Coordinates of C-alpha atoms in Angstrom, one line a residue:
Chain A
M1 CA 145.8 199.6 133.6
K2 CA 142.6 198.9 135.9
A3 CA 140.8 195.7 136.8
N4 CA 138.0 195.4 134.7
P5 CA 136.2 192.2 135.0
G6 CA 132.8 192.0 131.5
G7 CA 133.8 195.3 130.5
Y8 CA 135.5 196.8 127.5
I9 CA 139.0 196.0 127.0
P10 CA 140.3 198.6 124.5
P11 CA 142.8 196.7 122.3
Q12 CA 145.9 197.9 123.3
E13 CA 144.8 196.5 126.7
V14 CA 144.3 192.3 125.6
I15 CA 146.7 190.8 127.6
G16 CA 148.4 187.3 125.6
R17 CA 146.1 187.2 122.7
D18 CA 149.1 187.9 120.0
Q19 CA 150.5 184.4 118.1
L20 CA 146.2 183.3 118.5
I21 CA 145.6 186.5 116.2
E22 CA 149.2 185.9 113.6
R23 CA 147.3 182.0 113.6
L24 CA 143.8 183.2 113.2
W25 CA 144.7 185.2 110.3
R26 CA 146.6 182.9 108.3
I27 CA 144.1 180.5 108.6
L28 CA 141.9 183.8 107.6
G29 CA 144.0 183.8 104.4
R30 CA 143.0 181.0 102.8
Q31 CA 139.4 179.5 104.5
S32 CA 136.3 180.8 106.3
L33 CA 136.8 180.1 110.6
L34 CA 135.2 179.0 113.5
L35 CA 136.0 180.4 116.1
T36 CA 135.5 178.6 120.0
A37 CA 135.8 179.3 122.9
E38 CA 134.7 178.8 127.2
R39 CA 132.4 181.7 127.8
R40 CA 134.7 184.9 129.8
M41 CA 138.0 183.5 127.7
G42 CA 138.7 186.4 126.2
K43 CA 136.9 186.1 122.6
T44 CA 135.0 189.3 121.8
S45 CA 137.9 190.8 122.8
I46 CA 140.2 189.2 120.7
L47 CA 137.8 190.0 117.6
R48 CA 137.6 193.5 118.1
K49 CA 141.9 193.5 118.9
M50 CA 141.6 191.7 115.3
A51 CA 138.7 194.1 113.6
A52 CA 141.1 197.1 115.3
E53 CA 144.4 196.0 113.6
S54 CA 143.0 194.3 111.1
P55 CA 145.9 193.2 108.0
A56 CA 145.9 196.3 104.8
D57 CA 144.3 194.4 102.6
M58 CA 141.5 193.0 104.8
R59 CA 138.7 195.0 105.1
V60 CA 137.3 194.2 108.1
I61 CA 132.8 194.2 109.9
F62 CA 132.5 193.3 113.5
H63 CA 129.1 192.4 115.1
E64 CA 127.1 191.1 117.8
L65 CA 124.5 188.8 116.7
E66 CA 123.0 188.3 119.1
H67 CA 119.6 190.4 119.3
I68 CA 119.0 189.2 116.1
N69 CA 115.8 187.3 116.2
S70 CA 114.9 186.4 111.9
P71 CA 116.3 186.7 108.2
L72 CA 115.6 189.4 107.2
E73 CA 117.3 190.4 110.5
F74 CA 120.5 189.7 110.2
V75 CA 120.0 191.1 106.4
Q76 CA 119.5 194.4 107.8
L77 CA 122.5 194.8 109.6
V78 CA 124.8 193.7 107.3
Y79 CA 122.8 196.0 104.4
D80 CA 123.3 198.1 108.0
D81 CA 126.6 197.7 108.2
V82 CA 127.8 197.8 104.2
S83 CA 126.3 201.2 103.2
A84 CA 127.7 202.6 106.2
Y85 CA 131.2 201.3 104.6
L86 CA 130.3 202.2 101.1
S87 CA 128.7 205.6 102.2
Q88 CA 133.4 206.2 104.2
S89 CA 133.9 206.6 99.9
R90 CA 130.9 208.0 98.5
R91 CA 129.7 205.1 97.3
T92 CA 125.7 203.9 97.9
A93 CA 124.8 200.1 97.9
Q94 CA 123.8 200.3 93.6
R95 CA 123.0 196.4 93.1
V96 CA 120.7 196.0 96.5
R97 CA 118.7 200.2 95.2
A98 CA 118.6 198.9 91.7
F99 CA 116.6 195.2 92.7
L100 CA 114.3 197.0 95.4
Q101 CA 113.2 198.7 92.5
G102 CA 112.7 196.0 90.2
L103 CA 110.9 194.0 93.1
K104 CA 107.7 196.6 95.0
G105 CA 108.8 199.6 92.3
M106 CA 110.6 200.7 95.9
E107 CA 113.3 203.5 97.1
L108 CA 115.5 204.0 99.5
G109 CA 115.9 207.1 101.7
G110 CA 118.7 208.1 103.7
L111 CA 118.0 205.6 106.3
V112 CA 117.4 202.1 105.3
K113 CA 114.1 199.9 107.2
F114 CA 113.4 196.9 104.3
P115 CA 109.9 196.7 106.0
D116 CA 108.2 192.9 106.8
I117 CA 107.2 192.5 103.1
L118 CA 110.4 191.8 102.1
A119 CA 110.8 188.8 104.3
P120 CA 111.0 185.5 101.7
E121 CA 114.2 188.3 99.3
W122 CA 116.0 187.9 102.2
K123 CA 118.7 185.4 100.6
A124 CA 118.3 187.9 97.4
L125 CA 118.4 191.0 100.0
L126 CA 121.9 189.5 101.3
T127 CA 123.7 188.2 97.5
N128 CA 123.3 191.8 96.7
T129 CA 124.2 193.5 99.8
I130 CA 127.8 191.1 99.3
D131 CA 127.7 192.0 95.8
D132 CA 127.6 195.9 96.4
L133 CA 130.6 195.4 98.5
L134 CA 132.3 193.0 96.4
D135 CA 132.1 195.3 93.7
Q136 CA 135.9 196.8 94.3
R137 CA 138.0 194.6 94.1
G138 CA 141.7 193.4 95.6
H139 CA 140.8 193.3 98.8
T140 CA 139.7 190.5 101.2
L141 CA 136.0 191.0 103.2
L142 CA 136.0 189.5 106.6
F143 CA 132.8 189.2 108.7
L144 CA 133.5 189.2 112.4
W145 CA 130.1 187.8 113.8
D146 CA 130.1 187.3 116.9
E147 CA 127.2 184.8 119.4
M148 CA 126.1 183.6 116.0
P149 CA 124.6 180.4 117.1
M150 CA 122.8 182.6 119.6
M151 CA 121.1 184.0 116.3
L152 CA 120.5 180.7 114.6
G153 CA 118.7 179.7 117.9
N154 CA 116.0 182.3 117.7
I155 CA 115.8 182.3 114.1
Q156 CA 115.2 178.2 115.0
R157 CA 112.4 179.4 117.7
Y158 CA 110.9 181.5 115.7
H159 CA 110.8 180.6 111.9
G160 CA 112.0 176.9 112.4
E161 CA 114.5 174.7 112.0
H162 CA 114.4 175.2 107.7
L163 CA 115.1 179.4 108.4
A164 CA 118.1 178.1 110.3
E165 CA 119.2 176.0 108.0
D166 CA 119.1 178.2 105.4
L167 CA 120.9 180.8 106.3
L168 CA 123.6 178.7 107.0
N169 CA 123.6 177.0 103.6
T170 CA 122.9 180.9 101.9
L171 CA 126.3 181.8 103.8
R172 CA 128.7 178.7 103.2
A173 CA 127.2 179.5 99.3
L174 CA 129.0 182.9 99.8
R175 CA 131.4 181.9 101.0
Q176 CA 132.7 179.3 97.8
T177 CA 130.9 182.3 95.2
Y178 CA 133.8 185.1 96.1
P179 CA 137.3 184.2 96.7
D180 CA 137.9 186.9 98.6
F181 CA 135.3 186.6 101.1
R182 CA 135.7 185.3 104.6
M183 CA 133.8 185.3 107.6
V184 CA 134.0 184.3 111.3
Y185 CA 131.5 182.9 113.3
T186 CA 132.2 182.7 117.2
G187 CA 130.2 182.0 121.0
S188 CA 130.2 180.5 123.9
I189 CA 128.0 177.0 123.5
G190 CA 128.6 175.2 120.5
L191 CA 127.3 175.8 117.0
H192 CA 127.8 171.7 117.6
H193 CA 123.9 172.4 119.4
V194 CA 122.3 173.8 116.6
I195 CA 123.3 171.8 114.1
N196 CA 122.6 168.3 115.7
S197 CA 119.3 170.4 116.2
L198 CA 118.7 170.7 112.5
K199 CA 119.9 167.5 112.2
R200 CA 117.4 165.7 114.1
A201 CA 114.9 167.4 111.8
G202 CA 116.6 165.8 109.3
Y203 CA 119.0 168.4 107.7
A204 CA 121.7 166.4 107.1
N205 CA 123.8 169.6 105.8
A206 CA 127.4 170.8 107.0
P207 CA 127.0 173.6 106.4
T208 CA 130.7 174.5 108.3
N209 CA 132.4 171.5 106.6
D210 CA 134.3 174.7 105.1
M211 CA 134.9 176.6 107.7
A212 CA 138.5 176.1 109.9
K213 CA 138.0 174.7 113.7
V214 CA 139.3 177.3 116.5
D215 CA 139.3 176.9 119.9
V216 CA 140.3 180.3 122.5
P217 CA 142.6 178.4 124.9
P218 CA 143.7 180.0 128.6
L219 CA 145.9 182.4 128.9
A220 CA 149.5 180.4 128.4
P221 CA 150.7 180.7 132.4
Q222 CA 153.8 183.8 131.6
D223 CA 150.8 186.1 129.7
A224 CA 148.3 184.6 132.6
Q225 CA 151.1 186.2 135.2
D226 CA 152.0 189.7 132.9
L227 CA 148.1 190.4 133.1
A228 CA 147.9 189.9 137.1
Q229 CA 151.3 191.7 137.3
R230 CA 150.0 194.8 134.9
L231 CA 146.5 194.6 136.8
I232 CA 148.2 195.0 140.4
A233 CA 150.7 197.8 139.5
G234 CA 147.4 198.9 137.9
E235 CA 145.5 199.2 140.4
A236 CA 148.4 199.8 143.2
I237 CA 148.1 196.6 145.2
Q238 CA 150.9 196.6 148.0
T239 CA 151.6 193.1 149.2
K240 CA 155.0 191.6 151.4
T241 CA 155.4 189.4 148.5
P242 CA 155.1 191.4 145.3
A243 CA 157.0 188.5 142.6
Q244 CA 154.0 185.4 144.4
L245 CA 151.0 187.6 143.9
A246 CA 150.7 187.5 140.8
P247 CA 151.7 184.0 139.3
T248 CA 148.9 182.7 142.7
I249 CA 146.2 185.1 141.4
A250 CA 147.2 183.0 137.5
A251 CA 147.1 179.6 139.0
A252 CA 144.1 180.3 141.5
V253 CA 141.9 181.1 138.3
D254 CA 143.4 178.7 135.6
Y255 CA 144.6 181.6 133.6
C256 CA 141.2 182.6 132.0
P257 CA 141.1 186.7 131.6
Y258 CA 138.1 187.3 133.3
Y259 CA 139.0 185.4 136.3
I260 CA 141.9 187.5 137.1
H261 CA 141.3 190.5 136.0
H262 CA 138.3 189.9 138.6
I263 CA 140.8 188.6 141.8
V264 CA 142.8 192.1 141.3
E265 CA 139.3 193.9 141.6
E266 CA 138.2 192.3 144.4
L267 CA 141.7 192.5 145.9
C268 CA 141.6 196.2 145.5
Q269 CA 138.5 196.1 148.5
R270 CA 140.1 194.0 151.2
V271 CA 143.1 193.9 152.9
P272 CA 146.3 193.7 151.7
D273 CA 147.0 190.3 151.5
T274 CA 143.7 188.6 151.8
P275 CA 145.4 185.1 151.0
I276 CA 144.0 184.2 147.7
T277 CA 142.4 180.9 148.1
D278 CA 140.3 183.0 150.9
I279 CA 139.1 185.4 147.3
V280 CA 138.3 182.5 145.2
D281 CA 136.5 180.0 147.8
E282 CA 134.7 183.1 148.8
C283 CA 133.8 184.4 144.9
L284 CA 132.6 181.0 145.0
M285 CA 130.3 180.7 147.4
A286 CA 128.8 184.0 146.8
S287 CA 124.3 183.8 146.6
N288 CA 125.1 187.2 144.0
D289 CA 126.8 184.4 142.1
P290 CA 129.5 187.5 140.8
W291 CA 131.7 185.9 138.3
D292 CA 127.9 184.1 136.8
L293 CA 128.8 180.8 137.3
R294 CA 125.2 179.0 137.4
H295 CA 125.5 179.3 134.0
Y296 CA 127.1 176.2 134.1
R297 CA 123.7 173.9 135.8
D298 CA 121.4 176.6 133.4
R299 CA 122.6 175.9 130.9
I300 CA 121.5 172.4 131.0
A301 CA 118.6 172.4 131.0
T302 CA 119.1 174.9 127.0
Y303 CA 120.6 173.0 125.4
Y304 CA 120.8 169.6 126.6
L305 CA 117.6 166.7 125.2
P306 CA 115.6 166.0 128.3
D307 CA 117.4 162.1 127.4
E308 CA 120.6 163.7 128.0
Q309 CA 120.4 165.2 130.9
P310 CA 121.1 162.9 134.1
F311 CA 123.5 161.7 132.0
V312 CA 125.4 164.3 131.9
L313 CA 124.1 165.9 135.6
S314 CA 125.3 162.6 136.9
L315 CA 128.6 162.2 134.6
L316 CA 129.8 166.0 136.0
D317 CA 129.0 164.7 139.3
I318 CA 131.6 162.4 139.1
L319 CA 133.6 163.9 137.9
A320 CA 134.2 166.9 140.2
T321 CA 134.9 164.7 142.6
A322 CA 137.7 162.2 140.8
S323 CA 140.6 162.1 142.1
T324 CA 142.2 161.2 139.3
P325 CA 141.3 161.5 135.6
L326 CA 138.6 158.8 134.5
S327 CA 138.7 156.0 131.8
F328 CA 135.9 155.5 129.9
D329 CA 135.1 152.2 131.1
A330 CA 136.1 153.8 135.3
L331 CA 133.9 156.1 134.2
F332 CA 130.8 153.9 133.0
D333 CA 131.5 151.6 135.8
R334 CA 130.9 154.3 138.3
L335 CA 127.2 155.7 136.3
K336 CA 125.3 152.7 136.5
A337 CA 125.9 153.5 140.3
H338 CA 123.7 156.9 139.8
I339 CA 121.8 155.9 136.8
A340 CA 121.0 151.9 136.2
T341 CA 121.5 152.3 131.9
E342 CA 123.9 149.4 129.7
D343 CA 124.0 152.7 126.3
S344 CA 127.6 153.7 126.2
E345 CA 126.9 155.1 122.9
T346 CA 124.4 157.2 125.1
V347 CA 126.6 158.0 127.1
R348 CA 130.3 158.4 124.8
D349 CA 127.3 161.2 122.7
V350 CA 127.3 162.5 125.9
L351 CA 130.7 163.3 126.7
R352 CA 131.5 164.4 123.6
L353 CA 129.0 167.2 124.4
L354 CA 130.1 167.7 127.6
H355 CA 133.7 168.0 125.3
D356 CA 132.6 170.4 123.0
D357 CA 131.2 172.4 125.7
H358 CA 134.3 173.0 127.2
Y359 CA 132.9 171.4 130.8
L360 CA 135.5 167.9 129.8
T361 CA 138.8 167.5 128.0
R362 CA 140.1 164.5 126.8
S363 CA 144.2 163.2 128.0
S364 CA 146.0 161.4 125.4
D365 CA 145.9 158.1 127.4
G366 CA 142.0 158.4 127.2
T367 CA 140.7 160.0 130.0
W368 CA 138.4 162.4 131.4
Q369 CA 138.6 164.5 133.8
F370 CA 136.9 168.5 134.1
R371 CA 138.4 171.2 131.2
F372 CA 139.6 173.5 133.9
A373 CA 140.1 172.5 138.0
L374 CA 138.6 176.1 138.6
I375 CA 135.1 175.1 137.4
Q376 CA 135.1 171.3 138.9
R377 CA 135.7 173.6 142.1
W378 CA 131.7 175.2 141.3
W379 CA 130.4 172.7 140.8
R380 CA 131.5 169.8 143.7
L381 CA 130.2 173.1 145.7
E382 CA 127.4 174.2 143.4
R383 CA 126.2 171.2 144.1
G384 CA 126.8 169.5 147.6
L385 CA 129.7 166.8 146.4
G386 CA 131.6 167.7 149.4
T387 CA 134.5 170.3 149.2
Chain B
M1 CA 123.6 228.5 161.0
T2 CA 120.8 227.2 158.6
T3 CA 120.5 223.2 159.4
P4 CA 120.7 220.8 156.4
F5 CA 117.7 218.7 155.4
L6 CA 118.3 215.1 155.8
S7 CA 115.9 212.7 153.8
H8 CA 115.4 209.3 155.2
F9 CA 114.1 207.6 151.8
T10 CA 115.1 210.5 150.0
P11 CA 118.7 211.3 148.9
S12 CA 118.7 213.1 145.2
L13 CA 117.3 215.0 147.9
M14 CA 119.5 216.3 149.5
S15 CA 122.8 218.3 148.6
H16 CA 125.9 217.3 148.8
E17 CA 127.8 218.7 151.3
A18 CA 125.0 217.0 153.6
L19 CA 125.4 213.7 152.6
E20 CA 128.9 213.4 152.4
A21 CA 128.6 214.7 156.0
I22 CA 125.9 211.5 157.3
F23 CA 127.8 209.4 154.8
V24 CA 130.1 206.8 156.9
Q25 CA 132.4 203.7 156.6
R26 CA 132.7 203.3 152.9
E27 CA 135.1 206.0 151.9
S28 CA 137.4 203.6 149.5
F29 CA 134.3 202.3 148.2
V30 CA 132.8 205.4 146.5
T31 CA 136.7 207.1 146.1
R32 CA 136.4 202.9 143.7
L33 CA 133.9 204.0 141.8
V34 CA 134.0 207.8 140.5
D35 CA 138.2 206.2 140.3
L36 CA 136.7 203.8 137.6
S37 CA 134.5 206.0 136.3
R38 CA 137.0 208.5 135.4
A39 CA 138.8 205.9 133.8
S40 CA 135.5 205.2 131.5
V41 CA 135.7 208.6 131.0
L42 CA 139.2 209.4 129.9
T43 CA 140.6 206.2 128.7
P44 CA 138.8 203.8 126.2
A45 CA 138.5 201.2 128.0
K46 CA 135.3 200.5 129.5
H47 CA 133.9 200.0 132.9
Y48 CA 130.4 198.9 134.0
T49 CA 129.5 198.2 137.3
L50 CA 126.2 197.7 139.0
L51 CA 126.0 197.4 143.1
I52 CA 123.6 194.6 144.3
G53 CA 122.2 195.3 148.1
P54 CA 119.6 194.6 150.7
R55 CA 116.8 198.2 151.1
G56 CA 118.7 200.4 153.1
I57 CA 122.2 199.6 153.3
G58 CA 123.1 202.4 151.1
K59 CA 122.8 202.2 147.4
T60 CA 121.2 205.7 146.4
H61 CA 124.0 207.5 149.1
L62 CA 125.9 206.1 147.4
I63 CA 124.6 206.3 143.3
A64 CA 123.9 210.2 144.9
L65 CA 127.9 210.8 146.8
L66 CA 129.0 209.2 143.1
Y67 CA 127.0 212.1 140.9
H68 CA 128.1 215.1 143.3
R69 CA 131.2 214.0 143.0
L70 CA 132.1 213.2 139.5
A71 CA 130.2 216.6 138.1
A72 CA 132.1 218.9 140.2
M73 CA 135.4 217.6 139.8
A74 CA 136.4 220.4 136.7
D75 CA 138.8 218.4 134.1
L76 CA 135.8 215.6 133.2
R77 CA 133.2 219.0 132.7
D78 CA 133.4 219.4 128.8
H79 CA 133.7 215.0 128.7
L80 CA 131.0 213.8 130.6
C81 CA 127.0 214.3 130.9
I82 CA 125.7 212.4 133.2
A83 CA 121.9 211.0 132.9
W84 CA 121.2 210.2 137.0
L85 CA 117.0 208.5 136.7
R86 CA 116.1 209.4 141.0
E87 CA 114.5 206.6 143.0
D88 CA 111.0 207.5 141.4
E89 CA 111.2 206.5 138.0
W90 CA 108.6 204.6 138.4
G91 CA 107.0 203.5 134.4
V92 CA 110.0 202.9 133.2
T93 CA 108.8 199.2 131.4
S94 CA 110.7 198.6 127.9
F95 CA 114.0 199.5 127.2
L96 CA 113.1 202.7 124.6
E97 CA 110.6 203.6 127.8
L98 CA 114.5 203.0 129.8
L99 CA 116.2 205.6 126.2
L100 CA 114.1 208.2 126.5
R101 CA 113.5 208.6 130.0
I102 CA 117.9 209.3 129.5
F103 CA 117.1 211.4 127.4
T104 CA 115.4 213.7 129.6
A105 CA 117.7 213.1 132.3
L106 CA 119.7 215.1 130.3
S107 CA 117.9 217.8 129.2
E108 CA 116.6 219.0 132.1
E109 CA 120.6 218.6 133.4
Y110 CA 122.4 220.1 131.0
K111 CA 119.1 222.4 129.9
D112 CA 119.0 221.2 127.4
N113 CA 115.7 222.4 124.6
A114 CA 116.7 220.5 121.5
L115 CA 116.8 217.6 122.8
A116 CA 113.7 218.1 125.5
E117 CA 112.2 217.8 121.5
Q118 CA 113.4 215.0 120.3
V119 CA 111.8 213.5 123.3
T120 CA 109.2 215.1 122.9
A121 CA 108.8 213.7 119.5
L122 CA 109.2 210.6 120.0
Y123 CA 107.1 210.1 122.5
D124 CA 104.7 210.8 119.5
L125 CA 105.3 208.5 117.6
P126 CA 102.7 205.9 116.8
P127 CA 102.3 203.0 119.3
R128 CA 102.7 200.4 116.6
W129 CA 106.6 202.9 115.8
I130 CA 107.1 202.2 119.6
S131 CA 106.5 198.3 119.3
T132 CA 108.6 198.1 116.2
S133 CA 110.8 200.6 117.1
S134 CA 113.6 200.1 114.7
D135 CA 112.4 203.5 113.7
S136 CA 112.8 204.7 117.2
N137 CA 115.9 203.1 117.7
R138 CA 117.4 205.3 114.8
S139 CA 115.8 208.4 116.7
L140 CA 117.3 207.2 119.3
S141 CA 120.6 206.5 117.5
R142 CA 120.9 209.8 116.2
M143 CA 120.2 211.6 118.9
A144 CA 122.5 209.4 121.1
S145 CA 125.7 210.6 118.4
S146 CA 125.0 214.2 118.5
I147 CA 125.7 214.6 121.9
R148 CA 129.4 214.1 121.8
V149 CA 130.6 212.9 124.6
P150 CA 129.4 210.0 127.1
I151 CA 126.8 208.9 129.4
I152 CA 127.2 207.8 132.5
G153 CA 123.2 206.4 133.4
A154 CA 122.9 206.1 137.3
W155 CA 119.9 204.9 138.3
G156 CA 117.9 203.4 142.0
P157 CA 115.5 200.4 142.2
C158 CA 112.7 201.7 141.3
L159 CA 113.0 200.7 137.3
K160 CA 113.6 196.9 138.7
P161 CA 111.1 197.3 141.6
C162 CA 111.6 192.8 141.5
A163 CA 115.5 193.4 142.7
S164 CA 116.8 195.6 145.7
R165 CA 119.9 197.4 142.8
S166 CA 121.2 200.5 141.8
S167 CA 123.0 200.3 138.2
V168 CA 125.9 202.8 137.3
R169 CA 126.6 202.4 133.2
R170 CA 128.4 204.3 130.7
F171 CA 126.9 204.3 127.1
C172 CA 128.4 205.7 124.2

């Protein structure tokens, strides 16, 4: 097995996710799922593994939605997936055909592109498409939709909040209409930002409150070491301390699979026994940002309101340099040295968002800290807060 | 004995032998790139590489060597197509145009007249079709699926004039 940071990992090479996937299948037996994960945690690999190794009674269709900009494009994608699926059993999407013939006198050829004049009909097209697929009973139908929040953000930006809201509500209605219909939404930057934005625009629905929410954690330490060991063996990395190398790599990057791949990739280019801490330091500091960590800073401007951003930056600065986790009161006191505020409720709201966005974690005693020591260290370095 | 042609600025014009003869220091790196490309062809794993470096550091030389070494591997020949977009591929302004250049490079490399005709037909599409691109994307998908081996694309800095970088990517 070769190091492959950011590339396509085949399902059989996805290590340490079997228990999580078993849990997800158990949940999907009863309801749909919102799968959240910090970026680079391997959620897309998990989805692909689920699609490749699904139970016999489950029909699974996987698609990334990042590039979708309108409800009609979304329906087109679902229709294409459904048509491809039906063609395997020499069937066609009869209900969609009948709907279009009744509506505009349209005929569907072999390859179909819905014309723009059908944009107002996207909801009926979607429902008919799903009807076509669910005609055959006895199977549960599962759509794995990766980067759902990005699609909703695009629709919101180009077509307005009402259409994003309408799409979420339509999908919720489909879930409630068909007992054998399941969806998995995933996205690294949370759906909560989209839903919060819809709420600010006056939409008060909770369009995912029927879905279970599961967070993809880093690998368990033993699994992270197993992954590192397989990569070390696959790349024939030479070392004088074979027993220590895999555990050192796994711990140095908080057991995140993507960074483990990166470290082993770096080891391939280095002299034997280059200290792992040196490699991590270089990657955190490198001008070309090989681990794409600047995203943690850049996305704040995209997803947080202008009024929230100073709070976000100050809270992260404080926690990046704190030697121990901080209680809310201690954090708020220190914040007041950065920003003149008595608005503790806004601070609580921002902390909640930072928690949902995987920057921070809260312990059972209520104290706050960075979720990943690696990101905490990068934040210190990036912001010039000392080492 | 003839003197090999050495180009200061256009490694793609040089022979494989000349490129190897003047290649220094980076043998382990190019070997690594070859290994990853082979793994992408011969195993289910797919690797993507972005080479970044200042002008003149040797990125195009590396890509030229990668091309020649992969093209010479008999065990890959039936499993791989290489689309090498040279240093002078100016004028690529859209993803669609990039795909067209890739197919053009493939048709020239493998003397595939049928593919060349399909590419020409796409250039003849009305501008509106190209700009909305859904129909042309479908045609491109059909063309890609008609090529039943993986494609490796290698292209130089001219595709993104604002950055000095070269890419090696694997499609399909």
